[in-house]
CSV table of C-alpha atoms and ligand atoms in Angstrom, one decimal:
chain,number,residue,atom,x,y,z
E,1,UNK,CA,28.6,15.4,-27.6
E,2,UNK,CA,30.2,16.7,-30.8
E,3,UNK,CA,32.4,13.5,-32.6
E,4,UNK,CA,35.3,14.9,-32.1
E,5,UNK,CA,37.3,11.7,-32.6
E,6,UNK,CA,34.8,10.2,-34.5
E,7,UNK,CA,36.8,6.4,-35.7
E,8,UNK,CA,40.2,7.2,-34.2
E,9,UNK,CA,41.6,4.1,-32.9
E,10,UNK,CA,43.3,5.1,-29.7
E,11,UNK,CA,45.8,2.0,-28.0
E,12,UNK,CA,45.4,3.8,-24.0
E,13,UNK,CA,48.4,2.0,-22.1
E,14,UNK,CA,47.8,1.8,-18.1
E,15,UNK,CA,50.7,1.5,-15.8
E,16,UNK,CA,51.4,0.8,-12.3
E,17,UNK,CA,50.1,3.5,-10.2
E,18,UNK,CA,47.3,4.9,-7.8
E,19,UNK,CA,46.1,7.0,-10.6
E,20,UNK,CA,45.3,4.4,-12.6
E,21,UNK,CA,41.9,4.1,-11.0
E,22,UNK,CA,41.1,7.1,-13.3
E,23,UNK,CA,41.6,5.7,-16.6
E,24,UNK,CA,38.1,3.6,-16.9
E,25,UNK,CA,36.6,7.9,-16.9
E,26,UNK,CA,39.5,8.3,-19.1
E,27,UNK,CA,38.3,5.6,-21.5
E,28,UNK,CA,34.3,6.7,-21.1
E,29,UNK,CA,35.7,10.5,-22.1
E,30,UNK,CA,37.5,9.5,-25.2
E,31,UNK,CA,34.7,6.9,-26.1
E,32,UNK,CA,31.8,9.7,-25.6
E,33,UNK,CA,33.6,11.7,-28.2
E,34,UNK,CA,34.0,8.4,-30.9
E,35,UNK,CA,36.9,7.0,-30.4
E,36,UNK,CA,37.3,3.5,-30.1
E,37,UNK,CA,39.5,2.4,-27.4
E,38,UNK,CA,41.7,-0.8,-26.7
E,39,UNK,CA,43.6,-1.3,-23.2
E,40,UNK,CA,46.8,-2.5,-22.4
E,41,UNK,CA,47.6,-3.1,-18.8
E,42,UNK,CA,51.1,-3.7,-17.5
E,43,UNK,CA,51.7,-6.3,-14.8
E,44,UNK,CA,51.7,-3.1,-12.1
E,45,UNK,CA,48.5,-1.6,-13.3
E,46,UNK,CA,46.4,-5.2,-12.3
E,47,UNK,CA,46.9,-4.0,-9.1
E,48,UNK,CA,45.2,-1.2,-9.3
E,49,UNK,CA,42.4,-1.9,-11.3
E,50,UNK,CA,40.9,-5.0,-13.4
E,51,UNK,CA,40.9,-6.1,-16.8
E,52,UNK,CA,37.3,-6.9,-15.9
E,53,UNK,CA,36.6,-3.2,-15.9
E,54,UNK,CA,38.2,-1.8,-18.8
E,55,UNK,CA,36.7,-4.4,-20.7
E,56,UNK,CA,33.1,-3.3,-19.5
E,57,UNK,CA,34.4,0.6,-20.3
E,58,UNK,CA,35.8,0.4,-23.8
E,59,UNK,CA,33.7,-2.6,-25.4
E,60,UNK,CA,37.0,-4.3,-26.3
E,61,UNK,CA,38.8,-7.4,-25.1
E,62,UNK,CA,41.6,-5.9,-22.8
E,63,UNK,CA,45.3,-7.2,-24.3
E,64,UNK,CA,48.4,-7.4,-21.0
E,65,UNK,CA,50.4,-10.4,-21.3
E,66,UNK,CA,52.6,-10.6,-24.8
E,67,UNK,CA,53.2,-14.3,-24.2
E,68,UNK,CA,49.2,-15.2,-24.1
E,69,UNK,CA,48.7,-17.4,-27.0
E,70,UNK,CA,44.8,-17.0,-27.0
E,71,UNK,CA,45.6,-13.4,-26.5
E,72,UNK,CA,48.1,-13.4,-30.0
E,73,UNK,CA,45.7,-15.7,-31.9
E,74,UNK,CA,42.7,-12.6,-31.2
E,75,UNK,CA,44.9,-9.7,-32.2
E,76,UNK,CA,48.6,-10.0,-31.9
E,77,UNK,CA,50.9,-7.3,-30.7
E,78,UNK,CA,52.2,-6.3,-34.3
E,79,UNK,CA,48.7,-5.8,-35.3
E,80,UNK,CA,47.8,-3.9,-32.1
E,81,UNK,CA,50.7,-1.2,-33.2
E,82,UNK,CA,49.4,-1.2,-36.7
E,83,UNK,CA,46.0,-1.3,-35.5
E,84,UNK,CA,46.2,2.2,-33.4
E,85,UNK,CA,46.0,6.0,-34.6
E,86,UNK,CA,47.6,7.0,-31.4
E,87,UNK,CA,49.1,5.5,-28.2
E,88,UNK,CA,48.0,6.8,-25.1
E,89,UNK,CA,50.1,5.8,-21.7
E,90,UNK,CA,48.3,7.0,-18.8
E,91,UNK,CA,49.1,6.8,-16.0
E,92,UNK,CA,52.6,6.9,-17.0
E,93,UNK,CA,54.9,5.5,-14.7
E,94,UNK,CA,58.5,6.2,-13.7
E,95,UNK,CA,59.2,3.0,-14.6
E,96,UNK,CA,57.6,2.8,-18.0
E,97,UNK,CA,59.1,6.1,-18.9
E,98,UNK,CA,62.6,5.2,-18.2
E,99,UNK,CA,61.7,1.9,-20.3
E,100,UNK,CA,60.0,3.7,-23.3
E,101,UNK,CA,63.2,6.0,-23.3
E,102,UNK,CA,65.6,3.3,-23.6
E,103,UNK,CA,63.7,1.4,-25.9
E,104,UNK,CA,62.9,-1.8,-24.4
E,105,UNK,CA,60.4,-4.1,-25.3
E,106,UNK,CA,60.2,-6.2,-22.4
E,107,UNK,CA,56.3,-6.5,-21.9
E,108,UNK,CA,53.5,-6.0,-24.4
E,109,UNK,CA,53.0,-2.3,-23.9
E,110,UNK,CA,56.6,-1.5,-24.8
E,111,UNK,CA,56.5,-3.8,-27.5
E,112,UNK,CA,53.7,-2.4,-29.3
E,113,UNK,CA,55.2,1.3,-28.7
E,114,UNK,CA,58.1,0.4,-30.5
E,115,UNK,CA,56.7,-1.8,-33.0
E,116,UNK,CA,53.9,1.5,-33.8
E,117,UNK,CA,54.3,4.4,-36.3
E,118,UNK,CA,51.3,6.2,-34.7
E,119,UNK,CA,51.6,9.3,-32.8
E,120,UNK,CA,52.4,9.0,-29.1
E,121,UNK,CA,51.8,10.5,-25.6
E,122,UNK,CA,52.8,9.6,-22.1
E,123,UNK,CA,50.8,11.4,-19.2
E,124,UNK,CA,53.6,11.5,-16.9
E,125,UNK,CA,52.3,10.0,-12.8
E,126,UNK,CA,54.5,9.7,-9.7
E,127,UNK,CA,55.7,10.7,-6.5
E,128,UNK,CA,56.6,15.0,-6.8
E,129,UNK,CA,60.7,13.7,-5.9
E,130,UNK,CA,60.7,10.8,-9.0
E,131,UNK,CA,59.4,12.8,-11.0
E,132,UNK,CA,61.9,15.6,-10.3
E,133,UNK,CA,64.6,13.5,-10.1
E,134,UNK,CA,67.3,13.7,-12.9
E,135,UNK,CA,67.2,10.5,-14.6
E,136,UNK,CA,63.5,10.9,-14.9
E,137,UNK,CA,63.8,14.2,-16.3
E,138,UNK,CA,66.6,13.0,-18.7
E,139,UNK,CA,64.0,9.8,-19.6
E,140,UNK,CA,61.3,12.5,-20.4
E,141,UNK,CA,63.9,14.4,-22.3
E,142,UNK,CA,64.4,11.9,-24.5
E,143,UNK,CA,60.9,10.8,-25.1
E,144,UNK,CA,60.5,14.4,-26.6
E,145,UNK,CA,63.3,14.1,-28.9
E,146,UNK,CA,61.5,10.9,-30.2
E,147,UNK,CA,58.7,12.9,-30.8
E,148,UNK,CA,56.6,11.7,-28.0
E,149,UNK,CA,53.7,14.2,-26.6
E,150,UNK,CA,54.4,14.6,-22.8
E,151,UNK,CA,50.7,15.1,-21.4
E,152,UNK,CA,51.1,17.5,-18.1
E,153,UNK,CA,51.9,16.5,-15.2
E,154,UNK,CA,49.5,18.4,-12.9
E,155,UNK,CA,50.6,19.6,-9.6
E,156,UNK,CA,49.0,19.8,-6.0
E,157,UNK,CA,48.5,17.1,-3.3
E,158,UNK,CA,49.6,13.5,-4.2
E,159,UNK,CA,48.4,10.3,-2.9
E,160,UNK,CA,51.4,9.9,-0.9
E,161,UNK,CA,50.7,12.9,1.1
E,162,UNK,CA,53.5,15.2,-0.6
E,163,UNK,CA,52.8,18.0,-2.8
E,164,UNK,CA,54.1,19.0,-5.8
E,165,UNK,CA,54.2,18.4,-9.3
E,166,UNK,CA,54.0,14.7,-10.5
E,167,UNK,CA,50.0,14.1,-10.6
E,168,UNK,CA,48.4,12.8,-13.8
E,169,UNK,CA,46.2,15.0,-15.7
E,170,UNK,CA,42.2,14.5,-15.1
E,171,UNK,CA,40.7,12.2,-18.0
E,172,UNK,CA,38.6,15.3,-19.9
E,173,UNK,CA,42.2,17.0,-19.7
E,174,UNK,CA,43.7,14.7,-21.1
E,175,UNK,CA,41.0,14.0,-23.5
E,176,UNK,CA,41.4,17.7,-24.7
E,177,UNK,CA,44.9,16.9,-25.4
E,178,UNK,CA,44.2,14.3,-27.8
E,179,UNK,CA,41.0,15.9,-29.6
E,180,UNK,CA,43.9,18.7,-29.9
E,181,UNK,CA,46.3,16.4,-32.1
E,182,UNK,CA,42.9,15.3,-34.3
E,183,UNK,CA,41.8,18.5,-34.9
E,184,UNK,CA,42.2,19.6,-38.7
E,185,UNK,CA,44.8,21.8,-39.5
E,186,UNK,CA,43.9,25.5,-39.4
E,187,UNK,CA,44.7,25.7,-42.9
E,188,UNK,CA,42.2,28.7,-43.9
E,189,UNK,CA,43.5,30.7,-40.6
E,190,UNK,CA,42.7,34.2,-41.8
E,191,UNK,CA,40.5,33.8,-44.8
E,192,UNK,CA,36.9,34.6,-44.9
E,193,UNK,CA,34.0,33.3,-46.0
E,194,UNK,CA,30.8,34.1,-46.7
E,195,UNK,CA,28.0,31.1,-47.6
E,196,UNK,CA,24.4,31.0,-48.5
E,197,UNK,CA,22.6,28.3,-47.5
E,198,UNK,CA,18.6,27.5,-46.6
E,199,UNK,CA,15.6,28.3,-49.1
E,200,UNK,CA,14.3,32.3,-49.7
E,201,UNK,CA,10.3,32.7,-49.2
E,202,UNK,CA,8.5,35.0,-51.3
E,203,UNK,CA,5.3,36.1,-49.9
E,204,UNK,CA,2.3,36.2,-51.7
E,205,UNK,CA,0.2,37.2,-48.8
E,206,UNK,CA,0.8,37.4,-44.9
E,207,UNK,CA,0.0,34.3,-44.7
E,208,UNK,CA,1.2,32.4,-47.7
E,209,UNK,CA,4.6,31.9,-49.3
E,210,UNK,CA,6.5,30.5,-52.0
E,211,UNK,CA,9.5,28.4,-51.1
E,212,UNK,CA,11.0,25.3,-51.5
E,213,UNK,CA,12.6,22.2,-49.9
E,214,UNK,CA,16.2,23.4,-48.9
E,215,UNK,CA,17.1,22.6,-45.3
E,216,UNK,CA,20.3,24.8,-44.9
E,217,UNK,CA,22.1,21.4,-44.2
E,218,UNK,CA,24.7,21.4,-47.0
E,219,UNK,CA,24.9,25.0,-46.4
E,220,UNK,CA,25.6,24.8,-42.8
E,221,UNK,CA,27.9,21.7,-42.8
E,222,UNK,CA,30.1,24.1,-45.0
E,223,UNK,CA,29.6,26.5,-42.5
E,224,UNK,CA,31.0,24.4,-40.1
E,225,UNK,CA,33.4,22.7,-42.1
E,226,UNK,CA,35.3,26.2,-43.3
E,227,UNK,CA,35.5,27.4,-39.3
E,228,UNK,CA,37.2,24.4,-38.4
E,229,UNK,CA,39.8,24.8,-40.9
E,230,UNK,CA,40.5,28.3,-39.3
E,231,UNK,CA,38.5,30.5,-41.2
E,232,UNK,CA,36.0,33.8,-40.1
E,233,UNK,CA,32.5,32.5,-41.5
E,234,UNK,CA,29.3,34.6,-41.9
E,235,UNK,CA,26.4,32.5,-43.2
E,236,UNK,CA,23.5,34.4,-44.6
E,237,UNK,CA,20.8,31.5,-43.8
E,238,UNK,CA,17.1,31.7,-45.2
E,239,UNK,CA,14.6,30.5,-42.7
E,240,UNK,CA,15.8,27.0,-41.5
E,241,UNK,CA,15.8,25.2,-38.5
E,242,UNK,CA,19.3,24.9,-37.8
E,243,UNK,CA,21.3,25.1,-34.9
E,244,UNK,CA,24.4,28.0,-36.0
E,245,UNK,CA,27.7,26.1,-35.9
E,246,UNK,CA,30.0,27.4,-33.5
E,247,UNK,CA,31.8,30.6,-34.3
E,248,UNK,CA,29.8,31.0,-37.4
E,249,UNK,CA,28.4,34.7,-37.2
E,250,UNK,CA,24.6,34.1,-38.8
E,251,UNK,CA,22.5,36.9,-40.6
E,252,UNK,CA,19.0,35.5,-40.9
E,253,UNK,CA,17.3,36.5,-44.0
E,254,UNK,CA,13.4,36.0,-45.9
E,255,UNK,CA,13.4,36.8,-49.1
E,256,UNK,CA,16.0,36.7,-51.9
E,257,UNK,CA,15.9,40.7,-52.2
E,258,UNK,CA,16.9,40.2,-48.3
E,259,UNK,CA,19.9,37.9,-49.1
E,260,UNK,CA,21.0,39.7,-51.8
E,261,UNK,CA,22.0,43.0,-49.7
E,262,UNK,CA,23.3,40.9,-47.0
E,263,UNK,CA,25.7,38.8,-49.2
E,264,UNK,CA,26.7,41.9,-51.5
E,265,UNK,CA,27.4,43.7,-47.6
E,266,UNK,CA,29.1,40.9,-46.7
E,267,UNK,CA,31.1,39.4,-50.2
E,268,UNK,CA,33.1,42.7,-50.6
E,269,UNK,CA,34.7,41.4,-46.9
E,270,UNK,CA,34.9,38.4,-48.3
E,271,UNK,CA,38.0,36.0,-49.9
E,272,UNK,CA,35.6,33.2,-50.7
E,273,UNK,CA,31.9,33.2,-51.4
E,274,UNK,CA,29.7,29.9,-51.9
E,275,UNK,CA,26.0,30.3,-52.7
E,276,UNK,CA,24.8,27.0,-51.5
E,277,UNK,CA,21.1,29.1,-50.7
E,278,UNK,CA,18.5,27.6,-53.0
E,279,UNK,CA,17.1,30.9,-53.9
E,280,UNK,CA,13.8,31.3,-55.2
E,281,UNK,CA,14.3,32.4,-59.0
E,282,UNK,CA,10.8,34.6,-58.9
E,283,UNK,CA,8.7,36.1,-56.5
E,284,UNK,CA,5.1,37.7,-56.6
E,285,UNK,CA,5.0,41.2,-58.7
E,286,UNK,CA,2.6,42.6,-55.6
E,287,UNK,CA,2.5,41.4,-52.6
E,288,UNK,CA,-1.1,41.6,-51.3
E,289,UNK,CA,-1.3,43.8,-48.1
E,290,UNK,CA,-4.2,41.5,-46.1
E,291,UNK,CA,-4.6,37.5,-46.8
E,292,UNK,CA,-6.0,36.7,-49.8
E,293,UNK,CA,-9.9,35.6,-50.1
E,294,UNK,CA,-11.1,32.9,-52.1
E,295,UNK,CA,-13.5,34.3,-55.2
E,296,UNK,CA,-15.6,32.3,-57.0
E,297,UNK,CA,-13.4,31.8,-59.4
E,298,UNK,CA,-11.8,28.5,-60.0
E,299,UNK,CA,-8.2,29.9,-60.6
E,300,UNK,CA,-6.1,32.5,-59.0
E,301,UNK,CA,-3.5,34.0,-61.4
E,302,UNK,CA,-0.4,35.4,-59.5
E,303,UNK,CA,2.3,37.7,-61.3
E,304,UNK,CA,5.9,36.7,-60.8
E,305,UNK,CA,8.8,38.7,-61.4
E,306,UNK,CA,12.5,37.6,-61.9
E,307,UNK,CA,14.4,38.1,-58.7
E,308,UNK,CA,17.8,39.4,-59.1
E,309,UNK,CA,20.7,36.5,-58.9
E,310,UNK,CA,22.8,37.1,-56.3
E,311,UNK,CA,25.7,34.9,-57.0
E,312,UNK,CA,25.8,36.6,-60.6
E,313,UNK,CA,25.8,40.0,-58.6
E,314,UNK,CA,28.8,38.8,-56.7
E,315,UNK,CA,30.8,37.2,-59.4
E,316,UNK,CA,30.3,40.4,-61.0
E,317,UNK,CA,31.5,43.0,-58.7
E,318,UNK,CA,34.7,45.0,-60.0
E,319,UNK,CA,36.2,45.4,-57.0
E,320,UNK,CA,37.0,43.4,-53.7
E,321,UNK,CA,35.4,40.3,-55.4
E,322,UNK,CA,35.7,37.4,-53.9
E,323,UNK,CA,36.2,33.5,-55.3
E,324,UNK,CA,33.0,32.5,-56.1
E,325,UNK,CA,31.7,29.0,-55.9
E,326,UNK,CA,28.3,28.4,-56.9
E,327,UNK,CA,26.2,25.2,-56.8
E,328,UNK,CA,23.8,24.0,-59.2
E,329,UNK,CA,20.4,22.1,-58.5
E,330,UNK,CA,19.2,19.8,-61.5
E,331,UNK,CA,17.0,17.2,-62.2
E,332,UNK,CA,18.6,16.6,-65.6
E,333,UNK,CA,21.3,17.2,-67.5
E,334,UNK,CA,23.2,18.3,-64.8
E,335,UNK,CA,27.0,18.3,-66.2
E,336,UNK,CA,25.8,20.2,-68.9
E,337,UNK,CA,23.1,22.3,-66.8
E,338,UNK,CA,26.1,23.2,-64.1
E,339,UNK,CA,29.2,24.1,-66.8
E,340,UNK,CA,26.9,26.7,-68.5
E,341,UNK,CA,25.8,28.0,-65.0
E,342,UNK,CA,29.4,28.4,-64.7
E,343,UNK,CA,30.4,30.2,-67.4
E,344,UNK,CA,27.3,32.5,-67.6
E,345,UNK,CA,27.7,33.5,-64.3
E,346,UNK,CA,30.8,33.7,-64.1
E,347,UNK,CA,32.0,31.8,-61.3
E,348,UNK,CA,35.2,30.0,-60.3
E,349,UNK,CA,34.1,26.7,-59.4
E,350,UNK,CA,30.3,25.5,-59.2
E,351,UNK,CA,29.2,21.9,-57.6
E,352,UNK,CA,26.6,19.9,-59.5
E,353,UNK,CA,24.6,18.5,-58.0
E,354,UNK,CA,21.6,16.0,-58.9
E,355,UNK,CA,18.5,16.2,-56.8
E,356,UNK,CA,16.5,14.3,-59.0
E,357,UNK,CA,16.0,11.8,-56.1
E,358,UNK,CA,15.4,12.3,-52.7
E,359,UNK,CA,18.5,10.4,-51.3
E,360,UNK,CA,20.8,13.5,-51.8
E,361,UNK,CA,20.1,16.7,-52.5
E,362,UNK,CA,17.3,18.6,-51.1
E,363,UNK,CA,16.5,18.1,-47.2
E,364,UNK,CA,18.3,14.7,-47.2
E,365,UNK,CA,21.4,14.0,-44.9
E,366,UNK,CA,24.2,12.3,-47.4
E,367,UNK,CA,25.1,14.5,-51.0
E,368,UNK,CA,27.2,14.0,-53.7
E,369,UNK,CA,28.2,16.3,-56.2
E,370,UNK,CA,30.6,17.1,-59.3
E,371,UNK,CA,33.0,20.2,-59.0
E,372,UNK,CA,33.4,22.1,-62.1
E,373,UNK,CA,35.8,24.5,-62.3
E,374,UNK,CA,38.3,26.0,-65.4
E,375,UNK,CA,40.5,23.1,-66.4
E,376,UNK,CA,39.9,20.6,-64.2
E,377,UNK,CA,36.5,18.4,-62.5
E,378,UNK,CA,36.1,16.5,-59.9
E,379,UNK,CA,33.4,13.5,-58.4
E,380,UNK,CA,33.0,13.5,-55.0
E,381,UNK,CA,30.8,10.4,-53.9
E,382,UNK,CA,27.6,10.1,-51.9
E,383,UNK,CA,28.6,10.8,-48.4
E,384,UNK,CA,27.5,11.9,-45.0
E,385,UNK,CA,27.3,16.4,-46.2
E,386,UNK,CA,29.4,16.9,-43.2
E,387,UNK,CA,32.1,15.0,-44.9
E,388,UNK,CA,31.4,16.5,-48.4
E,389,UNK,CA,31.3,19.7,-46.8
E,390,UNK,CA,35.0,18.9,-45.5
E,391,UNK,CA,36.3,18.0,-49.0
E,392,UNK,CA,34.6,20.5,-50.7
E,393,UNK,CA,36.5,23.4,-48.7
E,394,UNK,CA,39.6,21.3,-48.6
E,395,UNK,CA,39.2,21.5,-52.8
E,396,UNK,CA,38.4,25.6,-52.6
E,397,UNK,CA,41.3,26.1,-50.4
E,398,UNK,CA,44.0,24.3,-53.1
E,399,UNK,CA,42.2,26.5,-55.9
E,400,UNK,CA,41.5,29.8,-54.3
E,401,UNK,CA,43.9,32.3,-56.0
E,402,UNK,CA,45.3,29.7,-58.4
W,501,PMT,O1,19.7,22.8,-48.1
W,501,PMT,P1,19.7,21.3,-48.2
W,501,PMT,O2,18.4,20.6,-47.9
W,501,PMT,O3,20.9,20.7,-47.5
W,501,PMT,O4,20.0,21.0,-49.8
W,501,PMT,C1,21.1,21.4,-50.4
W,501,PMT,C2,20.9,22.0,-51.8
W,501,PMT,C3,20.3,20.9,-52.7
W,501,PMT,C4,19.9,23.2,-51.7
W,501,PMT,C5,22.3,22.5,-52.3
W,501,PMT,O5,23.2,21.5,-52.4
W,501,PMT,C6,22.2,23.2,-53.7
W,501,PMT,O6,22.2,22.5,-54.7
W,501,PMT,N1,22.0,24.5,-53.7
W,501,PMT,C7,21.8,25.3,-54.9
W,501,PMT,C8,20.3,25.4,-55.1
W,501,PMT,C9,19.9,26.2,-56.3
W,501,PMT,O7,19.1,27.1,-56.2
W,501,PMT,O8,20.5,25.9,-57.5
W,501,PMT,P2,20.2,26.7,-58.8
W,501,PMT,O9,20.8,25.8,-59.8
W,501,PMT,O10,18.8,27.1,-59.0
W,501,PMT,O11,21.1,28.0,-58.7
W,501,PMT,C10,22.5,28.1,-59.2
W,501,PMT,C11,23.3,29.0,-58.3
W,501,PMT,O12,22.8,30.3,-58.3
W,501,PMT,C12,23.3,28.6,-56.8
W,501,PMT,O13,24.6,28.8,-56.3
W,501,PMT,C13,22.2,29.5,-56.2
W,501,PMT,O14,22.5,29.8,-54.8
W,501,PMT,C14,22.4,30.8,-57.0
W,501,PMT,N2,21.3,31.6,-57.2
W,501,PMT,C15,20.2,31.1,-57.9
W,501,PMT,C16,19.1,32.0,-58.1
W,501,PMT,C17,19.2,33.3,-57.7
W,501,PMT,N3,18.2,34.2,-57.9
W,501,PMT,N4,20.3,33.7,-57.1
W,501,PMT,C18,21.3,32.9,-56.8
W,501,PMT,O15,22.3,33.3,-56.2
């Protein structure tokens, strides 16, 4: 289940109503996808379904009464409001509508709404006639001017035997809605990228290879990272064993000859091209045609020849070329190692990044790296490479075409 709300803290407010009997799914559905969730219950909603439950659900003492002194002394209703990334009322009732919309604070749901600067939705559930009525529509009309989401309602056959619109939205609905207002702004809508990642091999035989320790992880994660900020990725990925994020178009490649014709095919469509591939820097002069036999000899010399540098080749093209970011594996000197990788490539922006060790870098899950680029550098900490990834295209998109 992808972490779609990975740490949000979502406040889910249950009011009165048969609905309500939904809202332990509810909290399962947001919980699945990371959140953590706290419960308020209005007096109304105990009678539809327990604290006892909720509890069990979310993992979290379950707050209703805003004169409980036990209750306060645990976490109080001012640091419940500050507490929450976004308040969720469902099932919203006629009656907590109509109170939300006038403001009042008259039990500890409504108090924590109005004492909260997070972002808000109500997921509207009633009869079909309250809910058409007008001073429910007027209540609803003014919980969008105060910049409340209004989550459905859904329509068909109600509890009450009429039909029509009023029902509340089904929890993974709902739950869509709010991964919606998480997910990252599509600021690269339009832009596209091309990224190396993974090792090349270079045969030596048909059997044997030279290669290195690359997984594709940091490669991939950027992948990932640069289609969820709206842009068109192709990922030119040596042999790894890697899942392809979704909407990433992947072009499997071998060798570094291989990867060269698919990133210079690809770069001239690009706007932004990273080389995150750890490309082998030689291969074998002549490739033997059947698997090598062991001689008598105690040593076997091979021939390697240079193989051509495909980030260079990019960063090099006269027309149609794209921002190039490069990164730069050392084991020493890295600052220095990485700035003259910078220049004499000529790239925009290159990452340095130490893999002297085996907690970052090479086939690990966390990275940290320095970006270098003209006039300015920045550190970005050891971290989970999805997260690096995240800043790293946040930082490319603020100095692309700068
Ligand atoms: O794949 P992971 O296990 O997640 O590990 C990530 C990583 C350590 C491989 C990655 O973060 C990284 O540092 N990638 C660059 C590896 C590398 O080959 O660095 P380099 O300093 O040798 O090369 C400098 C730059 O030139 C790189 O952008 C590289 O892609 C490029 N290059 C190198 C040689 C070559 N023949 N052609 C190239 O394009």
């Amino acid at each position: 289940m992808q972490q779609t709300l990975a740490s949000k803290r979502i406040l889910l407010g249950i009011s009165g109503g048969i609905a309500a009997y939904k809202s332990a799914d509810l909290v399962r559905r947001l919980k699945e996808r990371g959140a953590d969730v706290r419960v308020i219950l209005t007096d109304a909603a105990q009678q539809f379904i327990t604290p006892l439950t909720l509890q069990a659900v979310s993992g979290n003492p379950v707050s209703h009464s805003l004169l409980d002194p036990a209750a306060e002394a645990a976490m109080g209703h001012i640091e419940l409001a500050k507490w929450a990334d976004f308040i969720l009322i469902a099932p919203a009732s006629a009656d907590v509508i109509a109170r939300l919309a006038h403001g009042l604070a008259n039990d500890l749901l409504t108090t924590c709404v109005l004492a909260s600067a997070a972002p808000m939705a109500v997921a509207p559930a009633m009869n079909q006639q309250m809910y058409k009525n007008i001073a429910t529509q007027k209540n609803i009309a003014t919980l969008k001017e105060h910049n409340f989401h209004i989550f459905g309602p859904g329509s068909g056959a109600q509890a009450c035997g009429d039909v029509g619109a009023g029902r509340m939205l089904e929890p993974l609905e709902l739950t869509a809605l709010t991964e919606q207002l998480f997910a990252p702004v599509k600021k690269l809508q339009g832009l596209r990228f091309t990224i190396t990642a993974g090792p090349t091999r270079e045969a030596i035989d048909p059997v044997r290879y030279i290669s290195n320790h690359s997984s594709g992880k940091m490669g991939f994660a950027l992948a990932e990272a640069a289609v969820k900020a709206g842009a068109q990725v192709t990922l030119i990925s040596g042999p790894v064993q890697l899942a392809t994020p979704a909407g990433v178009a992947r072009i499997e490649v071998l060798s570094a000859e291989q990867m060269l014709e698919a990133a210079l095919a690809a770069a001239v469509n690009s706007d932004v091209f990273i080389g995150c591939a750890a490309v082998a820097d030689y291969r074998v002069a002549e490739i033997a045609t059947d698997k090598l036999k062991k001689g008598n000899d105690n040593e076997l010399q091979l021939k390697l020849i240079k193989n051509p540098d495909i980030i260079a080749s990019v960063a090099a093209l006269t027309q149609q070329r794209p921002f190039t970011v490069g990164f730069a594996a050392e084991t020493r000197n890295v600052l220095d190692y990485a700035r003259q990788k910078l220049l004499n490539k000529r790239l925009d922006m290159i990452c340095a990044n130490d893999v002297s060790g085996s907690q970052i870098g090479f086939n690990s899950e966390q990275n940290a790296v320095s970006v270098i680029w003209r006039g300015g550098e920045l550190d970005l900490p050891v971290q989970p490479k999805q997260q690096l990834a995240e800043q790293l295209i946040a930082l490319i998109s603020q100095h692309y075409k700068t």
